[in-house]
Short mmCIF file of C-alpha atoms in Angstrom, two decimals:
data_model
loop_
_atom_site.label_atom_id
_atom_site.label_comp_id
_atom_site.label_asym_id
_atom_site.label_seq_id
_atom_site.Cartn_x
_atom_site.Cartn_y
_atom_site.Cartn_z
CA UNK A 276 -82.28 32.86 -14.41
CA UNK A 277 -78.60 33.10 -15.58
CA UNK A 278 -76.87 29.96 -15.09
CA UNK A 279 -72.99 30.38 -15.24
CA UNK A 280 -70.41 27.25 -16.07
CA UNK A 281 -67.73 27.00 -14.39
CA UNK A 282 -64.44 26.71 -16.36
CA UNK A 283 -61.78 25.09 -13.73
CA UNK A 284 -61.26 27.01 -10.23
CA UNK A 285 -58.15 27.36 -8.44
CA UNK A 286 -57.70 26.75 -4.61
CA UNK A 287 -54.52 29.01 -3.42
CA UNK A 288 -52.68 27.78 -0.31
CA UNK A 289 -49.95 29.26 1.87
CA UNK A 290 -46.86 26.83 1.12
CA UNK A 291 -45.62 26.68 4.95
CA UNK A 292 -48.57 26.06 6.44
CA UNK A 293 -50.90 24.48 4.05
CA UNK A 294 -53.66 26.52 5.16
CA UNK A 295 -55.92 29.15 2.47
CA UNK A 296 -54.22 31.89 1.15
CA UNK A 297 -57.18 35.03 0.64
CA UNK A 298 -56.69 38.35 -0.91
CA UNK A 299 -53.71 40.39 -2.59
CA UNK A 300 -53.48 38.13 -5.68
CA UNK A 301 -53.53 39.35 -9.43
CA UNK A 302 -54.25 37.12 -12.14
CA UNK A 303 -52.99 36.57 -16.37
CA UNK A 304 -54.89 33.96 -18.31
CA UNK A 305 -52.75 33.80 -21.75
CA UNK A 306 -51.30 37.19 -20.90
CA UNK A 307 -54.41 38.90 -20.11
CA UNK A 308 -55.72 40.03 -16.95
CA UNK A 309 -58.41 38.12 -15.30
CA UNK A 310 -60.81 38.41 -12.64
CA UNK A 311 -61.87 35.27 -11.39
CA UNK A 312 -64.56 35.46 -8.60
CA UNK A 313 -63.35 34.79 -5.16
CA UNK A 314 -65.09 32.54 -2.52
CA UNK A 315 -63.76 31.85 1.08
CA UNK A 316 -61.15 29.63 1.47
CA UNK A 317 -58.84 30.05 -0.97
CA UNK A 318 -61.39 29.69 -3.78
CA UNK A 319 -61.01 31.53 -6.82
CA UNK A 320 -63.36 30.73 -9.68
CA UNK A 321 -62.89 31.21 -13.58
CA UNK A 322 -65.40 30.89 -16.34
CA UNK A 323 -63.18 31.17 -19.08
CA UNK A 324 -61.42 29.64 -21.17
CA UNK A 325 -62.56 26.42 -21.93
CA UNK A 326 -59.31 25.20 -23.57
CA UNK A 327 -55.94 24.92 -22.06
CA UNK A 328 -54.05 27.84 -20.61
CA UNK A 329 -51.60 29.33 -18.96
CA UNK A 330 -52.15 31.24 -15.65
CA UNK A 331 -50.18 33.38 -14.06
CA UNK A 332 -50.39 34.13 -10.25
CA UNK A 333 -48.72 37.24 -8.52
CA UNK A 334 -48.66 38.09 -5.00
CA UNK A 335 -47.76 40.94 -2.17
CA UNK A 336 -46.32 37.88 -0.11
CA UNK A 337 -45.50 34.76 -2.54
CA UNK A 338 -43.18 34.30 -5.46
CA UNK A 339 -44.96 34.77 -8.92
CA UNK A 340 -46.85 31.23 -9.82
CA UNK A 341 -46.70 30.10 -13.16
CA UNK A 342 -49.28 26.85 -14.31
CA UNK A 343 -50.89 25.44 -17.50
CA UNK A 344 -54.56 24.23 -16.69
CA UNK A 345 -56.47 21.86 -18.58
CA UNK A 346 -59.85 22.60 -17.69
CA UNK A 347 -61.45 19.37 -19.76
CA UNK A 348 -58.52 17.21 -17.31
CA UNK A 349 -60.80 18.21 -14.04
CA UNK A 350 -63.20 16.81 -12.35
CA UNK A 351 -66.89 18.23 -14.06
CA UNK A 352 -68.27 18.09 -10.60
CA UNK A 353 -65.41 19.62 -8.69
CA UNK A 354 -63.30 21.28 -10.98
CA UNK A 355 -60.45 22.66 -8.43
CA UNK A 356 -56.78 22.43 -9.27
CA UNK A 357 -54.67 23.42 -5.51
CA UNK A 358 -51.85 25.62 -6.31
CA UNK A 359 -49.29 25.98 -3.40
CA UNK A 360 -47.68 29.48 -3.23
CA UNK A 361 -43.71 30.11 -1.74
CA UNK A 362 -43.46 32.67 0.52
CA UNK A 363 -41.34 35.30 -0.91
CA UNK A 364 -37.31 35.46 0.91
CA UNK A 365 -37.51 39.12 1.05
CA UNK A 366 -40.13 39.27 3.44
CA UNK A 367 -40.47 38.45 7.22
CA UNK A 368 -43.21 36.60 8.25
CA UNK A 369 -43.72 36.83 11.95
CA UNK A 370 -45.13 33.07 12.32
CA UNK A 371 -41.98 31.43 11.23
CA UNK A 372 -38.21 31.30 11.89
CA UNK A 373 -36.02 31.86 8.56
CA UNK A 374 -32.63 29.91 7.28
CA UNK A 375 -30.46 31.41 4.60
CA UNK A 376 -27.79 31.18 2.15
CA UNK A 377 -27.34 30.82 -1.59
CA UNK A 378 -28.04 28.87 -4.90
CA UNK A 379 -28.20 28.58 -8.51
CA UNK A 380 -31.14 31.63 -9.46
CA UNK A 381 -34.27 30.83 -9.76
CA UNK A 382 -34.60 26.89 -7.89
CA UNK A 383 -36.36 25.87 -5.34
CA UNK A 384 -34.90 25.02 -2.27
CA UNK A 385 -35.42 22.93 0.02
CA UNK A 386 -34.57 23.05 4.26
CA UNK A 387 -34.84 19.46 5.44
CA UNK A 388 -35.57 19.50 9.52
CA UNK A 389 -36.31 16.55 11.64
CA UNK A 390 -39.40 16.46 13.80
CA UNK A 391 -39.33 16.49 17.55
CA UNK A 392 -40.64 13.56 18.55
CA UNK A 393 -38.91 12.05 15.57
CA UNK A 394 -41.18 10.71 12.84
CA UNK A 395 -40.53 7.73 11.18
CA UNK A 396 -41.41 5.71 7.95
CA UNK A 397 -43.37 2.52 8.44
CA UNK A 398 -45.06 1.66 4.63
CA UNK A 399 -46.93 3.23 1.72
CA UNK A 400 -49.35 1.99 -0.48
CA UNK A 401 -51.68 4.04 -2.99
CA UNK A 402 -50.89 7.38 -1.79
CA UNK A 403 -51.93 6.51 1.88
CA UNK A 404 -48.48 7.06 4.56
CA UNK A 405 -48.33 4.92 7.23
CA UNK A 406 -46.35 6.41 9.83
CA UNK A 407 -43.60 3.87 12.51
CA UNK A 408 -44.14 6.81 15.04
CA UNK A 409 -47.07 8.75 16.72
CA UNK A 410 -47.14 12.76 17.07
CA UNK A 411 -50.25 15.22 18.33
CA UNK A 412 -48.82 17.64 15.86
CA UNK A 413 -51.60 18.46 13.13
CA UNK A 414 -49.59 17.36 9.72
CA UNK A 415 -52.54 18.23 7.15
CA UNK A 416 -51.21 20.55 4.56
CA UNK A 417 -47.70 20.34 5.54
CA UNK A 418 -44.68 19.01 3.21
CA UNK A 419 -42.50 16.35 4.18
CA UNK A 420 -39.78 14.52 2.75
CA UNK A 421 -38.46 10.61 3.06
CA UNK A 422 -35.18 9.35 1.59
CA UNK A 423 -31.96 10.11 1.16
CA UNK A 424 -29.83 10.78 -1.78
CA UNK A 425 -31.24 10.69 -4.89
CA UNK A 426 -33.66 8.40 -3.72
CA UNK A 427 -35.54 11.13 -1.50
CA UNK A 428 -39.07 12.57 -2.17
CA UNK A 429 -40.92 15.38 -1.08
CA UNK A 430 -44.72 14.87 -0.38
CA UNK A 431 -47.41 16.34 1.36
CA UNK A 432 -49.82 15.64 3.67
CA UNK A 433 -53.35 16.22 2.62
CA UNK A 434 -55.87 14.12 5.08
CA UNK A 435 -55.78 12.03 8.13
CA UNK A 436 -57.54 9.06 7.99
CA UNK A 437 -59.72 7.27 10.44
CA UNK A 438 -57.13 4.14 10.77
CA UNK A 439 -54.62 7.01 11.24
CA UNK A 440 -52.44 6.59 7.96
CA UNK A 441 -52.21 10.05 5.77
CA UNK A 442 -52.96 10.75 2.54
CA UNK A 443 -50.17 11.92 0.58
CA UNK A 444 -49.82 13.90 -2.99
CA UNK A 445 -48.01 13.05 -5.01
CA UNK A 446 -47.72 8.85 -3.42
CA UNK A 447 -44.09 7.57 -3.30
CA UNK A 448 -42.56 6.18 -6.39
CA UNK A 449 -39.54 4.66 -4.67
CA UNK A 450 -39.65 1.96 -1.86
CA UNK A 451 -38.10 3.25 1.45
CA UNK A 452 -37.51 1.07 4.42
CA UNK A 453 -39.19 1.10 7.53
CA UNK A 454 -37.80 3.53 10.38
CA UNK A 455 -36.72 5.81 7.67
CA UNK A 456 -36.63 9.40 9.07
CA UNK A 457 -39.55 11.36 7.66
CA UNK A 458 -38.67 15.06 7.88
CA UNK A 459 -40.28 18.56 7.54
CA UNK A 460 -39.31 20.18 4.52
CA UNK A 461 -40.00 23.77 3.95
CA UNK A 462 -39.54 25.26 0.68
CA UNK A 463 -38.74 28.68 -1.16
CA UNK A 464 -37.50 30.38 -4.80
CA UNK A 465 -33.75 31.58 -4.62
CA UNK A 466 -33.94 35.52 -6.16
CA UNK A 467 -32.16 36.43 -8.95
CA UNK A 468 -28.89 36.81 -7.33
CA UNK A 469 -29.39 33.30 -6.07
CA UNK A 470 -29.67 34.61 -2.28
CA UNK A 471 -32.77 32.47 -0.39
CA UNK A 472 -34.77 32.58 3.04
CA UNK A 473 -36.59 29.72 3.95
CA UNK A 474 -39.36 30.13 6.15
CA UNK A 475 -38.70 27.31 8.96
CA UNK A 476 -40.96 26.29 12.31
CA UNK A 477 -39.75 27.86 15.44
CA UNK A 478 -37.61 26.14 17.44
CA UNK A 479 -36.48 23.66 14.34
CA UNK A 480 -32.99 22.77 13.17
CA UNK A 481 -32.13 22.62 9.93
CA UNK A 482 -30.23 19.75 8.95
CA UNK A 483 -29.84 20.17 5.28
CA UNK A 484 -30.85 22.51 2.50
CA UNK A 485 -31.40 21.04 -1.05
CA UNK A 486 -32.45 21.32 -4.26
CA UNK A 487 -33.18 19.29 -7.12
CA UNK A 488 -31.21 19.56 -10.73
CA UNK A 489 -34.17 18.71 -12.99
CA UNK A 490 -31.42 18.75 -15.83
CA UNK A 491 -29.11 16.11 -14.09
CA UNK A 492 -32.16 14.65 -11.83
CA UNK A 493 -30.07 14.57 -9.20
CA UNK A 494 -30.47 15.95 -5.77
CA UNK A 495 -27.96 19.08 -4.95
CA UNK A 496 -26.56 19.93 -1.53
CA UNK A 497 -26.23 23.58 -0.61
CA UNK A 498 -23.29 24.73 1.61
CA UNK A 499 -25.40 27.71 4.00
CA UNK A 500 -24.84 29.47 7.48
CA UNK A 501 -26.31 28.85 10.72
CA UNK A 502 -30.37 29.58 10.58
CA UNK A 503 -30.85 33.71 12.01
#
């Protein structure tokens, strides 16, 4: 009997929706092509290397994916590392509204829309969200943002909890007040002539698109039309 190890394994999820992403990926591991085995879900498997590296992910739909894993960081028992993929700007996708405009090549931008009802902020603590407001709308796997100014963060929300809180990766390193608006926020790459799409839910407004100056760590506005 051949017993194989497992090296780390990568779960690949559709940005806007949170949900698996399966099929039409191509893999580099240090520059050389891999072939990890695929499992339902999202699940992509690798055996090798052992040591750090650096993975590249390309896609028909999403923008190329660049990460270092650590395989000796995981988890020995459940070595998966989620990677969240942006839907590519030149592409229509026919479950989603878009909202353009431009930016600085190559950031990630952000389209800030408020929920309808209206969630609020009510507390954090440890990475679970407590929200001050109540929707049917499933959140798991969808990205949020709370804040505003350089004091807003981006989060999303992985699980529902019994006692109804979420919880959220990353947790919130600022404190926000209660009532705060809590916000969908959608994200995508600009191309290299700085020209984005953002894929947005139907029937949202966009209030603000975004994105953050790593250099200045500051929080940019964007000047954009009306959503198409």
């Amino acid at each position: 009997m051949i017993r194989l190890t497992v090296s780390f394994v990568l779960r690949l999820l559709d940005d806007f929706t949170g949900s698996a992403s399966d099929g039409g990926h191509l893999f580099w591991v240090d520059g050389r092509a891999a072939r990890p085995q695929r499992k339902p879900g999202g699940y992509y498997v690798f055996l090798e290397p052992r040591a750090p590296c650096e993975v590249v992910i390309e896609s028909a739909r999403y923008s190329p994916r660049t990460l270092r894993v650590d395989p000796e960081s995981l988890d020995a028992e459940d070595p998966v590392l989620p990677v969240r993929l942006l839907r590519r700007g030149d592409l229509r996708f026919p479950d989603c509204g878009r909202f353009e405009g431009t930016a600085p090549p190559g950031v990630t931008v952000y389209a800030f829309a408020p929920e309808d009802p209206a969630l609020t902020f009510q507390s954090e603590k440890d990475g679970v969200l407590t929200l001050g407001s109540y929707t049917a709308k499933p959140l798991r796997g969808l990205r949020f943002s709370v804040g505003q100014g350089n004091a807003r963060e981006v989060f999303v929300m992985e699980e529902k909890l019994p006692d109804g809180g979420y919880r959220i990766r990353p947790g919130l390193r600022r404190r926000h007040r209660p009532g705060e608006p809590v916000e969908r926020a959608s994200a995508c790459l600009s191309a290299a002539d700085g020209r984005f799409a953002v894929c947005t839910e139907r029937g949202q407004t966009v209030r603000e698109a975004q994105y953050y100056d790593e250099e200045a760590k500051k929080w940019v506005c964007l000047s954009v039309p009306a959503p198409r």
